Amino acid sequence: MHANSSLLRRRLLALALAAAAVGSAYAASPTVVAKPDVVAGNIDTSINPGDDFFEFANGAWLKAHPIPAEESQWGIAQVVQDELYAKLRKISEDAAAQKQAAAGSDEQKIGDFWTTAMDQPLADRLGAAPLKDELARIDAVHDVNSALDAAFALQPLGVDAFFDFGVSQDEKQSDAMAVHLAQGGLGLPERDYYFNSEQGVAKARTAYIAHLGRMFRLLGADETDARQSATQVMAFETALAKVSRPLADLRDPEKNYNKMAPSELTTKHTPAIAWDTRLAAWKLSAPTVIVGQPEFFDGLQSLLAKTPAPVLRDYLRVHLADEYASYLSQAFDDEHFDFYGRTLSGQAQQKPRWKRALRAENGALGMILGRIYVKDYFSEASKQRYNTMVEAVRTAYGERIDKLDWMSPATKAKAHEKLAAVTRKVGYPDKWKDYSKLIIGHDSYAQNMMRAQRWAFDDMLSKYGKPVDRSEWEMTPQTYNAYYNPSNNEIVLPAAQFMIPGFADSEIDDAVVYGYVAASTIGHEITHGFDDEGRQYDAKGNLLDWWTRQDAERFNQRAQVMVKQFNAFEPLPGLHINGQASLGENIADFGGIMIGLDAFKKTAQYQKGEKVAGYTPLQRFFLGYALGWLSQQREARLRNSLLADVHAPAKYRVNGPLSNVPDFYEAFGVKPGQPMWRPENQRVKIW
């Protein structure tokens, strides 16, 4: 939940939604069906809130709802997504039932995509045939230049071969679109997977080599050749990982901003790649490009020069196959799942095909589905409630800035300017995306996905040289998530983000909603504009230093307290949370709580002070915040997140920030000696 927009953004297809069946949220008797309280029903009263607030607030629900076999994690996000899937399935099946839908209409595209995606026998008959043209191009690779021909042909299909590419806003000129180039090309989730010595990570590396071998077998190689190809591709990727920046270092926007002419990138870093010519083939006449990690391209050049053509060929072949395996025959699908689902995430079994088809459809046709979804399922009253809440949080943030004792008047003035300029987007776009050029057919599931990827790539390229469209959304309305975009200085809050399973919006009291939405979502996203990374952007979304040197130093000193706190958490033996990599999210969690709490204290419910289900308004606020992180995950998924995710695991997103909040201590009587207690001089004090 809550995705902070990365500084290098490929155009986002709609985020995938997952789902699975859950137990009823209702407690039944022979004559009465009573709905439990939205937060009190989740509480494990055997836990002292001062010992482990996450387990206190959520423990009863987590014990009653073990992770289903088809899931790698289970909690409120997955239950919400289950509800969303039911709605999206109805939309899809209704469209598929319209046999006379006009060619090119939304109904035709949704219906044909759904029907083809659900046709397992068709996918099995075709095998790898949908990839034959791309595989033939790769088979023709005989030197570095032909390998680059193939790699550049794969980029529009969403295969980040060798490097990552995108067109997005220029960080230092937010009203202009720029070409971005960055490190990429790895098959494991993050560079540290190639080097970390922890036992589970080492097993994942071994399993990855075995997976590559089996993929080569499916592509036609014999056992000996497949084993050799797998070993050589792993060696190539390991060398690529070695020249890649670590996760924490990727959060420095200044270091990620290296603007140069394409010819300079060629001359100084990658003589093998004539960037002017390559970009021109995509109809990009770019006088400059922004290179995220120049040293990575130095390393890539060296690797390309010394790697034999057969190894480059195998690398490209297996990356293409893995990207599309889920849309090919059962054998490819099962092999891809066995490694990426079972080994890396801990899923015991695949989700049913209809859920996987919806996930793909959401990626390919997200805003078409979204337009129908909000018409049927998101009320104007809900949109108004959360628009109003955004302004309440903004006001509270402004008041908190005024009270800061460590920030100078000059920086406060700039902070107010930026806060006032934050754009809010709530529910759904005012202008819907035009999908008229996207063709969806009956020929194969994989080819429909390839068409969708090419369409998205062409749509991204078309933005270059045009005014920035600040009305565009990077998430669909049916996404249980939210984000802050520093280049637009905007918070984007999709309709689905406000859902609490089993409850209508009108049934939830302000205390819970202010914890669940104002703190963990609205306040969190606004605070991203003032975290260690977002604070470096000004009110117009430009990467520009607007802080006095002394204020920046004071901010960084305070932020380091949070880095130290999170570095100390060890969710798995030998694997700690990366406090520096997760700093932006941790600051946003803490800031969101403080600002959401300030806004909540102005509500009638807080001021009346009446208990609901035995808990005071202040207690319900914190319980509402914890509800947003109601989640548990398998060990493999936890390991993956510790190495590759800038978000801390759910438990620590509750206990970590709350251990710094004085009102939390007061609400639950937290005392010295309890695990949640921190001495006053060891607490984070930023916002």
XYZ file of C-alpha atoms in Angstrom:
687
model
C 0.000 0.000 0.000
C 1.060 3.527 -0.718
C 3.532 3.593 -3.587
C 5.888 6.507 -3.729
C 6.379 7.295 -7.406
C 9.950 6.420 -8.454
C 12.221 9.011 -9.986
C 12.536 6.904 -13.114
C 9.049 5.891 -14.118
C 8.202 3.623 -16.981
C 4.611 4.235 -17.898
C 2.660 2.277 -15.318
C 0.095 -0.186 -16.523
C -2.585 -0.556 -13.871
C -1.319 -2.278 -10.749
C -2.130 -5.967 -10.599
C -4.860 -6.993 -8.162
C -4.867 -10.324 -6.391
C -7.648 -12.011 -4.444
C -8.806 -15.113 -2.624
C -11.810 -16.289 -0.664
C -11.998 -15.263 2.984
C -14.136 -16.095 5.953
C -17.275 -14.094 6.563
C -16.964 -10.795 8.396
C -20.218 -11.542 10.160
C -20.968 -13.458 13.341
C -24.223 -15.384 12.988
C -26.802 -16.740 15.475
C -30.040 -18.586 14.686
C -32.074 -15.382 14.797
C -29.678 -12.423 14.604
C -26.855 -11.520 12.251
C -24.691 -8.948 14.005
C -21.804 -7.141 12.385
C -18.794 -6.834 14.720
C -17.195 -3.474 15.279
C -14.857 -2.517 12.458
C -11.757 -2.531 14.686
C -12.706 -4.087 18.039
C -13.477 -7.403 16.347
C -9.841 -7.757 15.265
C -8.258 -7.230 18.694
C -6.286 -9.891 20.541
C -6.942 -8.941 24.165
C -4.284 -11.376 25.388
C -1.625 -8.972 24.062
C -0.719 -5.777 25.909
C -0.785 -2.843 23.459
C 2.437 -1.527 24.997
C 4.188 -4.814 24.204
C 3.180 -5.210 20.544
C 0.479 -2.916 19.272
C 0.320 -4.545 15.844
C -0.518 -7.942 17.367
C -2.910 -6.349 19.876
C -4.851 -4.488 17.181
C -4.882 -7.211 14.524
C -4.006 -10.481 16.223
C -7.481 -12.001 16.567
C -8.184 -11.523 12.862
C -4.780 -12.852 11.813
C -5.187 -15.985 13.943
C -8.634 -16.613 12.487
C -7.514 -16.099 8.883
C -4.400 -18.128 8.019
C -2.740 -17.393 4.692
C -4.529 -19.336 1.918
C -2.390 -21.735 -0.126
C -2.644 -19.546 -3.226
C -1.396 -16.433 -1.442
C 2.022 -15.239 -0.291
C 0.477 -12.756 2.128
C -2.978 -12.267 3.577
C -4.676 -9.275 5.132
C -6.946 -6.354 4.483
C -5.426 -5.549 1.079
C -6.140 -9.041 -0.231
C -9.679 -9.058 1.205
C -10.397 -5.711 -0.456
C -8.936 -7.035 -3.683
C -11.184 -10.075 -3.407
C -14.185 -7.756 -3.373
C -12.745 -5.850 -6.315
C -12.189 -9.024 -8.288
C -15.794 -10.070 -7.864
C -16.887 -6.730 -9.332
C -14.343 -6.813 -12.164
C -15.277 -10.384 -13.025
C -18.898 -9.355 -13.452
C -17.851 -6.469 -15.707
C -15.741 -8.858 -17.799
C -18.329 -11.610 -18.056
C -21.042 -9.125 -18.967
C -18.828 -7.764 -21.752
C -18.014 -11.265 -23.020
C -21.739 -12.082 -23.177
C -22.318 -9.232 -25.656
C -21.786 -11.228 -28.848
C -22.536 -8.250 -31.116
C -20.264 -5.693 -29.442
C -19.005 -3.156 -31.992
C -15.399 -3.662 -33.099
C -13.099 -1.391 -31.101
C -15.686 -0.715 -28.380
C -14.846 -1.054 -24.705
C -17.166 -4.066 -24.497
C -15.427 -5.789 -27.430
C -11.974 -5.243 -25.956
C -12.913 -6.406 -22.470
C -14.972 -9.329 -23.736
C -12.369 -10.614 -26.200
C -9.508 -10.168 -23.759
C -11.394 -12.070 -21.060
C -12.526 -14.881 -23.357
C -9.050 -15.425 -24.794
C -7.315 -15.202 -21.421
C -9.654 -17.833 -19.994
C -9.026 -20.247 -22.889
C -6.412 -22.579 -21.414
C -6.743 -25.190 -24.220
C -5.914 -22.513 -26.801
C -2.816 -21.448 -24.852
C -1.727 -25.096 -24.538
C -2.118 -25.737 -28.261
C -0.043 -22.691 -29.125
C 2.806 -23.320 -26.673
C 5.559 -20.748 -27.335
C 4.257 -19.976 -30.843
C 2.999 -16.457 -29.927
C 6.663 -15.509 -29.328
C 8.005 -17.006 -32.580
C 8.800 -13.703 -34.307
C 10.671 -12.352 -31.307
C 12.487 -15.640 -30.742
C 13.522 -15.701 -34.411
C 15.024 -12.222 -34.052
C 16.938 -13.363 -30.990
C 18.103 -16.531 -32.769
C 19.740 -14.291 -35.376
C 21.970 -12.638 -32.754
C 25.617 -13.208 -33.719
C 27.433 -10.207 -32.239
C 26.958 -7.260 -29.858
C 25.177 -5.089 -32.422
C 22.591 -7.740 -33.303
C 22.109 -8.427 -29.579
C 21.338 -4.739 -29.134
C 18.931 -4.884 -32.100
C 17.037 -7.617 -30.286
C 17.202 -5.879 -26.900
C 15.807 -2.618 -28.300
C 13.034 -4.609 -30.005
C 12.138 -6.206 -26.646
C 11.836 -2.917 -24.713
C 8.405 -2.080 -26.250
C 7.213 -5.501 -25.063
C 8.048 -4.689 -21.437
C 11.248 -6.762 -21.396
C 13.939 -4.631 -19.740
C 16.861 -6.320 -21.460
C 20.245 -4.918 -20.340
C 18.838 -1.588 -19.045
C 15.659 0.309 -18.160
C 14.148 2.987 -20.382
C 11.305 5.450 -19.959
C 9.881 8.814 -20.945
C 8.726 10.847 -17.954
C 9.009 14.328 -16.508
C 12.404 15.974 -16.289
C 13.114 16.152 -12.565
C 14.615 19.641 -12.871
C 12.148 20.928 -15.458
C 8.822 19.390 -14.519
C 6.908 21.014 -17.382
C 8.952 19.010 -19.929
C 9.161 15.300 -20.727
C 12.585 13.662 -20.810
C 14.163 10.387 -21.879
C 15.419 8.422 -18.863
C 17.888 5.546 -18.882
C 18.742 3.496 -15.810
C 20.133 0.233 -14.533
C 18.022 -2.853 -15.133
C 18.054 -6.227 -16.832
C 18.079 -8.529 -13.779
C 15.910 -11.626 -13.420
C 16.035 -11.687 -9.610
C 14.086 -8.987 -7.742
C 17.046 -6.815 -6.699
C 20.846 -6.726 -6.956
C 21.416 -7.974 -3.386
C 19.763 -11.292 -4.281
C 22.945 -12.051 -6.226
C 25.286 -11.463 -3.265
C 23.558 -11.743 0.127
C 24.837 -14.744 2.088
C 21.696 -15.352 4.185
C 20.642 -18.995 3.829
C 17.241 -18.334 2.241
C 18.723 -15.942 -0.321
C 21.440 -18.449 -1.204
C 18.757 -21.103 -1.778
C 16.852 -18.670 -4.028
C 19.986 -18.167 -6.146
C 20.389 -21.921 -6.595
C 16.692 -22.257 -7.424
C 16.962 -19.451 -9.983
C 19.684 -21.283 -11.905
C 17.526 -24.428 -11.904
C 14.552 -22.371 -13.099
C 16.565 -20.903 -15.957
C 17.606 -24.409 -16.981
C 14.017 -25.626 -17.065
C 12.973 -22.580 -19.110
C 15.671 -23.376 -21.659
C 14.366 -26.956 -21.818
C 10.872 -25.632 -22.549
C 12.390 -23.487 -25.303
C 13.845 -26.593 -26.934
C 17.349 -27.073 -25.518
C 18.595 -30.492 -24.393
C 19.529 -31.088 -20.766
C 23.264 -30.427 -21.153
C 22.865 -27.235 -23.169
C 20.099 -25.986 -20.867
C 22.300 -26.422 -17.794
C 25.209 -24.632 -19.445
C 22.989 -21.776 -20.669
C 21.503 -21.316 -17.195
C 24.930 -21.123 -15.553
C 26.209 -18.629 -18.109
C 23.146 -16.382 -17.901
C 23.419 -16.373 -14.098
C 27.071 -15.327 -14.386
C 26.146 -12.537 -16.790
C 23.369 -11.241 -14.532
C 25.618 -11.434 -11.474
C 28.148 -9.238 -13.268
C 25.321 -6.858 -14.217
C 24.167 -6.781 -10.584
C 27.708 -6.017 -9.432
C 27.736 -2.729 -11.384
C 24.212 -1.821 -10.224
C 23.632 0.599 -7.348
C 22.234 -0.796 -4.088
C 18.598 -0.121 -3.254
C 19.291 2.612 -0.677
C 21.523 4.541 -3.083
C 18.744 4.694 -5.664
C 16.824 7.057 -3.367
C 19.125 10.027 -3.991
C 17.464 12.065 -6.768
C 20.508 14.277 -7.341
C 22.789 11.293 -7.887
C 20.178 9.776 -10.210
C 20.156 12.932 -12.343
C 22.924 12.945 -14.921
C 21.830 14.840 -18.013
C 23.916 14.503 -21.161
C 23.617 14.348 -24.921
C 22.993 10.854 -26.308
C 26.270 11.154 -28.196
C 28.082 11.866 -24.903
C 26.567 8.749 -23.342
C 27.843 6.791 -26.332
C 31.315 8.325 -26.352
C 31.993 8.310 -22.610
C 30.113 5.253 -21.388
C 28.733 2.872 -24.039
C 30.624 3.005 -27.367
C 28.732 -0.142 -28.414
C 25.392 1.718 -28.319
C 24.814 4.548 -30.796
C 22.120 6.185 -28.696
C 21.180 8.863 -31.248
C 20.472 6.183 -33.837
C 18.745 3.833 -31.426
C 16.417 6.535 -30.081
C 15.699 7.792 -33.606
C 14.381 4.325 -34.440
C 11.710 4.992 -31.804
C 11.066 8.380 -33.425
C 12.733 10.118 -30.485
C 14.865 13.080 -31.440
C 16.155 13.864 -27.977
C 18.958 16.441 -27.573
C 19.549 15.136 -24.032
C 18.886 12.055 -21.935
C 18.867 11.692 -18.150
C 21.082 8.817 -17.069
C 20.345 7.432 -13.628
C 23.563 5.535 -13.008
C 26.375 6.292 -15.491
C 28.690 3.773 -13.835
C 26.165 1.030 -14.619
C 26.445 1.821 -18.323
C 30.235 1.686 -18.045
C 29.841 -1.789 -16.624
C 27.286 -2.786 -19.254
C 29.708 -1.720 -22.022
C 32.449 -3.876 -20.542
C 30.122 -6.855 -20.210
C 28.787 -6.571 -23.741
C 32.325 -6.450 -25.098
C 33.490 -9.630 -23.378
C 30.328 -11.794 -23.382
C 30.040 -14.361 -26.201
C 27.067 -13.942 -28.560
C 25.475 -17.280 -27.538
C 25.280 -16.094 -23.913
C 23.696 -12.780 -24.941
C 21.266 -14.767 -27.069
C 20.322 -17.032 -24.150
C 19.936 -14.052 -21.803
C 17.501 -12.343 -24.192
C 15.610 -15.558 -24.933
C 14.943 -16.466 -21.320
C 13.997 -12.921 -20.309
C 11.401 -12.808 -23.078
C 10.041 -16.226 -22.120
C 9.808 -15.355 -18.430
C 8.045 -12.064 -19.170
C 5.297 -13.858 -21.118
C 5.295 -17.309 -19.486
C 2.071 -16.606 -17.573
C 0.212 -16.132 -20.867
C 1.615 -19.202 -22.659
C 0.970 -22.922 -22.204
C 0.489 -24.573 -18.818
C 4.085 -25.824 -18.832
C 5.530 -22.296 -19.161
C 3.008 -20.886 -16.694
C 3.734 -23.575 -14.092
C 7.507 -23.150 -14.378
C 7.313 -19.374 -14.015
C 5.051 -19.729 -10.981
C 7.244 -22.400 -9.417
C 10.118 -19.959 -9.087
C 8.562 -16.494 -8.851
C 5.475 -17.576 -6.921
C 6.514 -20.590 -4.872
C 10.242 -19.998 -4.284
C 10.426 -16.203 -4.075
C 7.012 -15.543 -2.488
C 6.110 -18.775 -0.710
C 2.801 -19.421 -2.469
C 1.855 -23.083 -2.189
C -0.316 -23.060 -5.316
C -1.392 -20.876 -8.217
C -4.372 -18.585 -7.960
C -7.307 -19.776 -10.092
C -7.026 -18.822 -13.740
C -9.879 -16.297 -13.584
C -8.027 -14.243 -10.979
C -4.812 -14.324 -12.967
C -6.719 -13.348 -16.100
C -8.237 -10.376 -14.276
C -4.818 -9.297 -13.032
C -3.549 -9.267 -16.617
C -6.687 -7.570 -17.904
C -6.321 -4.896 -15.254
C -2.811 -4.281 -16.528
C -3.770 -4.197 -20.187
C -7.134 -2.409 -20.030
C -7.053 -0.829 -16.597
C -8.700 2.513 -17.290
C -11.405 0.956 -19.483
C -12.372 -1.250 -16.540
C -11.988 1.717 -14.204
C -14.461 3.856 -16.093
C -17.120 1.159 -15.668
C -16.083 0.390 -12.083
C -16.516 3.920 -10.703
C -19.846 4.372 -12.459
C -21.165 1.269 -10.722
C -19.355 1.271 -7.375
C -18.019 4.658 -6.201
C -20.494 7.198 -4.862
C -20.270 10.970 -5.149
C -20.782 11.169 -1.364
C -17.614 9.129 -0.784
C -15.641 11.315 -3.162
C -16.799 14.420 -1.311
C -15.946 12.925 2.110
C -12.345 12.298 1.096
C -11.886 15.550 -0.791
C -12.917 17.297 2.424
C -10.569 15.099 4.455
C -7.620 16.000 2.212
C -8.193 19.669 2.989
C -8.495 18.940 6.720
C -5.139 17.158 6.609
C -3.570 19.943 4.536
C -4.715 22.526 7.095
C -3.336 20.431 9.964
C -0.010 20.080 8.157
C 0.253 23.836 7.728
C -0.363 24.390 11.414
C 2.265 21.801 12.316
C 4.841 23.500 10.062
C 4.209 26.748 11.928
C 4.974 25.045 15.257
C 8.263 23.403 14.232
C 11.091 24.570 16.478
C 13.878 23.333 14.188
C 12.844 24.961 10.890
C 13.690 28.576 10.043
C 11.071 31.115 8.868
C 12.591 31.169 5.365
C 12.229 27.406 4.911
C 8.789 27.433 6.540
C 7.597 29.926 3.925
C 8.764 27.614 1.133
C 7.206 24.605 2.868
C 3.863 26.420 3.050
C 4.164 27.305 -0.620
C 4.726 23.657 -1.525
C 1.946 22.377 0.744
C -0.562 24.827 -0.738
C 0.409 23.711 -4.250
C -0.127 19.972 -3.628
C -2.738 18.797 -6.142
C -5.291 16.278 -4.897
C -6.744 13.595 -7.147
C -9.490 11.601 -5.479
C -11.385 8.583 -6.758
C -10.886 8.642 -10.524
C -9.562 10.811 -13.377
C -11.554 13.743 -14.680
C -10.352 12.806 -18.170
C -10.247 9.161 -19.223
C -7.425 7.707 -21.295
C -8.044 7.048 -24.993
C -7.573 3.345 -25.825
C -8.937 3.601 -29.379
C -5.626 2.543 -30.978
C -5.317 -0.602 -28.850
C -6.412 -3.700 -30.784
C -7.551 -6.746 -28.828
C -8.082 -9.961 -30.783
C -8.922 -13.660 -30.458
C -5.625 -15.146 -31.628
C -3.860 -15.630 -28.286
C -3.638 -14.441 -24.699
C 0.085 -13.673 -25.079
C -0.409 -11.635 -28.247
C -3.097 -9.541 -26.578
C -0.631 -8.804 -23.785
C 2.067 -7.967 -26.318
C -0.296 -5.581 -28.104
C -1.149 -3.934 -24.791
C 2.528 -3.492 -23.949
C 3.311 -2.046 -27.383
C 0.350 0.316 -27.067
C 1.553 1.472 -23.634
C 5.081 1.955 -24.942
C 3.870 3.959 -27.954
C 1.628 6.012 -25.686
C 4.650 6.789 -23.496
C 6.792 7.776 -26.499
C 4.026 10.035 -27.831
C 4.368 12.270 -24.770
C 7.896 13.348 -25.640
C 8.023 16.920 -26.927
C 4.451 17.643 -25.815
C 3.251 19.655 -22.797
C 3.090 17.559 -19.631
C -0.417 16.228 -19.017
C -0.734 16.773 -15.283
C -4.259 15.351 -15.289
C -3.031 11.822 -16.051
C -3.223 9.065 -13.437
C -0.610 6.334 -12.937
C -3.033 4.064 -11.061
C -6.514 2.883 -11.917
C -9.526 3.713 -9.692
C -9.896 0.016 -8.797
C -6.412 -0.103 -7.234
C -6.027 -0.540 -3.470
C -3.074 1.813 -3.245
C -2.134 5.493 -3.485
C 0.910 7.540 -4.441
C 2.685 10.871 -4.326
C 4.291 12.103 -7.554
C 7.085 14.586 -6.768
C 7.279 15.952 -10.326
C 3.607 16.920 -10.230
C 3.552 17.666 -6.487
C 0.330 15.666 -6.316
C -1.324 12.994 -4.203
C -3.419 10.424 -6.042
C -6.024 8.469 -4.076
C -7.869 5.791 -6.118
C -11.472 4.973 -5.214
C -10.646 1.457 -4.001
C -8.128 2.744 -1.459
C -10.928 3.868 0.872
C -12.608 0.443 1.113
C -12.925 -1.495 4.375
C -14.210 -5.026 3.696
C -17.731 -5.747 4.876
C -18.555 -2.103 5.638
C -20.159 0.687 3.668
C -18.273 3.950 3.881
C -21.176 5.530 5.770
C -20.954 2.880 8.531
C -17.430 3.789 9.679
C -16.895 6.399 12.381
C -14.496 9.304 11.892
C -11.993 8.006 14.449
C -11.351 4.864 12.411
C -11.488 6.651 9.058
C -9.014 9.314 10.181
C -6.575 6.585 11.255
C -7.215 4.376 8.234
C -7.351 7.082 5.543
C -6.264 10.502 6.899
C -3.158 9.111 8.617
C -2.083 6.006 6.691
C -3.023 7.312 3.232
C -3.661 11.066 2.856
C -1.191 12.258 5.484
C 1.283 9.596 4.380
C 1.193 10.689 0.732
C 1.406 14.419 1.510
C 4.364 13.725 3.809
C 6.138 12.067 0.875
C 6.475 15.595 -0.461
C 8.550 16.364 2.632
C 10.423 13.095 3.212
C 14.162 12.650 2.635
C 13.620 12.370 -1.127
C 10.448 14.376 -1.801
C 11.635 17.383 0.205
C 14.218 18.019 -2.521
C 11.468 19.009 -4.982
C 9.883 22.472 -4.949
C 6.239 23.532 -5.212
C 6.285 23.173 -9.006
C 7.764 19.687 -8.889
C 11.320 20.629 -9.795
C 14.387 19.062 -8.198
C 15.631 22.267 -6.579
C 17.130 22.932 -3.160
C 14.748 25.266 -1.286
C 16.109 24.581 2.205
C 18.620 26.611 4.161
C 21.771 24.608 4.812
C 21.148 24.594 8.563
C 17.548 23.368 8.179
C 18.627 20.581 5.827
C 21.261 19.489 8.349
C 18.719 19.501 11.173
C 16.260 17.485 9.052
C 18.919 14.916 8.177
C 19.983 14.573 11.811
C 16.393 13.839 12.808
C 15.927 11.440 9.902
C 18.997 9.483 10.977
C 17.249 8.712 14.280
C 14.591 6.895 12.248
C 17.220 5.120 10.116
C 18.839 3.807 13.303
C 15.479 2.675 14.743
C 14.535 0.663 11.663
C 18.031 -0.773 11.143
C 17.606 -2.387 14.556
C 14.525 -4.382 13.520
C 15.376 -7.980 12.528
C 12.254 -9.641 11.076
C 14.245 -12.726 10.000
C 17.439 -14.017 11.637
C 20.322 -12.296 9.867
C 18.076 -9.977 7.820
C 17.373 -6.514 9.205
C 15.163 -3.829 7.749
C 17.195 -1.446 5.588
C 16.581 1.796 7.465
C 18.094 3.987 4.751
C 16.244 2.360 1.837
C 12.918 2.469 3.715
C 13.458 5.946 5.187
C 11.035 7.779 2.880
C 8.187 5.388 3.663
C 8.946 5.430 7.394
C 8.994 9.229 7.498
C 5.715 9.269 5.546
C 4.120 6.805 7.985
C 5.212 8.860 10.985
C 4.258 12.188 9.430
C 0.918 10.803 8.294
C 0.069 9.712 11.838
C 1.012 13.076 13.358
C -0.870 15.119 10.748
C -3.880 12.785 10.619
C -4.099 12.944 14.397
C -4.043 16.749 14.384
C -6.874 16.765 11.834
C -8.861 14.189 13.819
C -8.640 16.252 17.009
C -10.810 18.895 15.307
C -13.698 16.480 14.701
C -16.848 16.325 16.798
C -16.207 12.665 17.679
C -12.824 13.407 19.223
C -14.116 16.404 21.130
C -17.106 14.506 22.552
C -14.796 11.751 23.761
C -17.462 9.034 23.860
C -16.381 5.412 23.715
C -17.443 3.124 20.859
C -17.240 -0.646 21.387
C -15.311 0.061 24.597
C -12.597 2.251 23.060
C -12.059 6.001 23.226
C -11.896 8.091 20.036
C -8.100 8.394 20.405
C -7.722 4.632 20.810
C -9.968 4.023 17.791
C -7.823 6.377 15.706
C -4.737 4.242 16.368
C -6.710 1.038 15.861
C -7.895 2.457 12.528
C -4.306 3.149 11.547
C -3.284 -0.417 12.440
C -6.231 -1.734 10.400
C -4.563 -0.326 7.299
C -1.599 -2.672 7.893
C -3.610 -5.778 8.835
C -1.404 -8.318 7.077
C 0.777 -11.390 7.458
C 3.175 -12.900 4.935
C 5.127 -16.060 4.264
C 8.818 -16.195 5.090
C 9.882 -16.172 1.417
C 7.771 -13.103 0.731
C 9.159 -11.396 3.840
C 12.721 -12.147 2.704
C 11.919 -10.702 -0.726
C 10.530 -7.506 0.774
C 13.509 -7.043 3.110
C 15.913 -7.186 0.171
C 13.946 -5.567 -2.651
C 11.230 -3.314 -1.198
C 11.553 0.234 0.140
C 8.549 -0.439 2.411
C 9.110 -2.038 5.809
C 6.973 -5.114 6.622
C 3.473 -4.301 7.885
C 4.110 -4.993 11.578
C 6.956 -2.491 11.691
C 4.944 0.166 9.847
C 2.664 0.115 12.903
C 4.993 -0.442 15.841
C 7.881 1.587 14.391
C 6.255 4.987 13.956
C 3.825 4.647 16.893
C 6.721 4.180 19.299
C 7.554 7.838 18.558
C 4.025 9.269 19.098
C 3.259 10.752 22.554
C -0.525 10.512 22.054
C -0.176 6.767 21.481
C 1.574 6.402 24.855
C -1.281 8.324 26.461
C -4.059 6.423 24.674
C -2.864 2.983 25.754
C -0.920 3.726 28.922
C 2.455 2.658 27.543
C 5.023 2.539 30.336
C 8.847 2.428 30.580
C 10.118 -1.123 30.236
C 7.506 -2.142 27.669
C 8.793 -2.952 24.132
C 6.803 -0.098 22.565
C 8.343 2.467 24.932
C 11.199 4.716 23.811
C 12.847 7.300 26.063
C 11.933 10.857 25.091
C 15.435 11.639 23.830
C 15.412 8.619 21.473
C 12.146 9.413 19.680
C 11.915 10.738 16.138
C 10.833 14.375 15.988
C 10.489 15.573 12.400
C 6.941 16.662 11.602
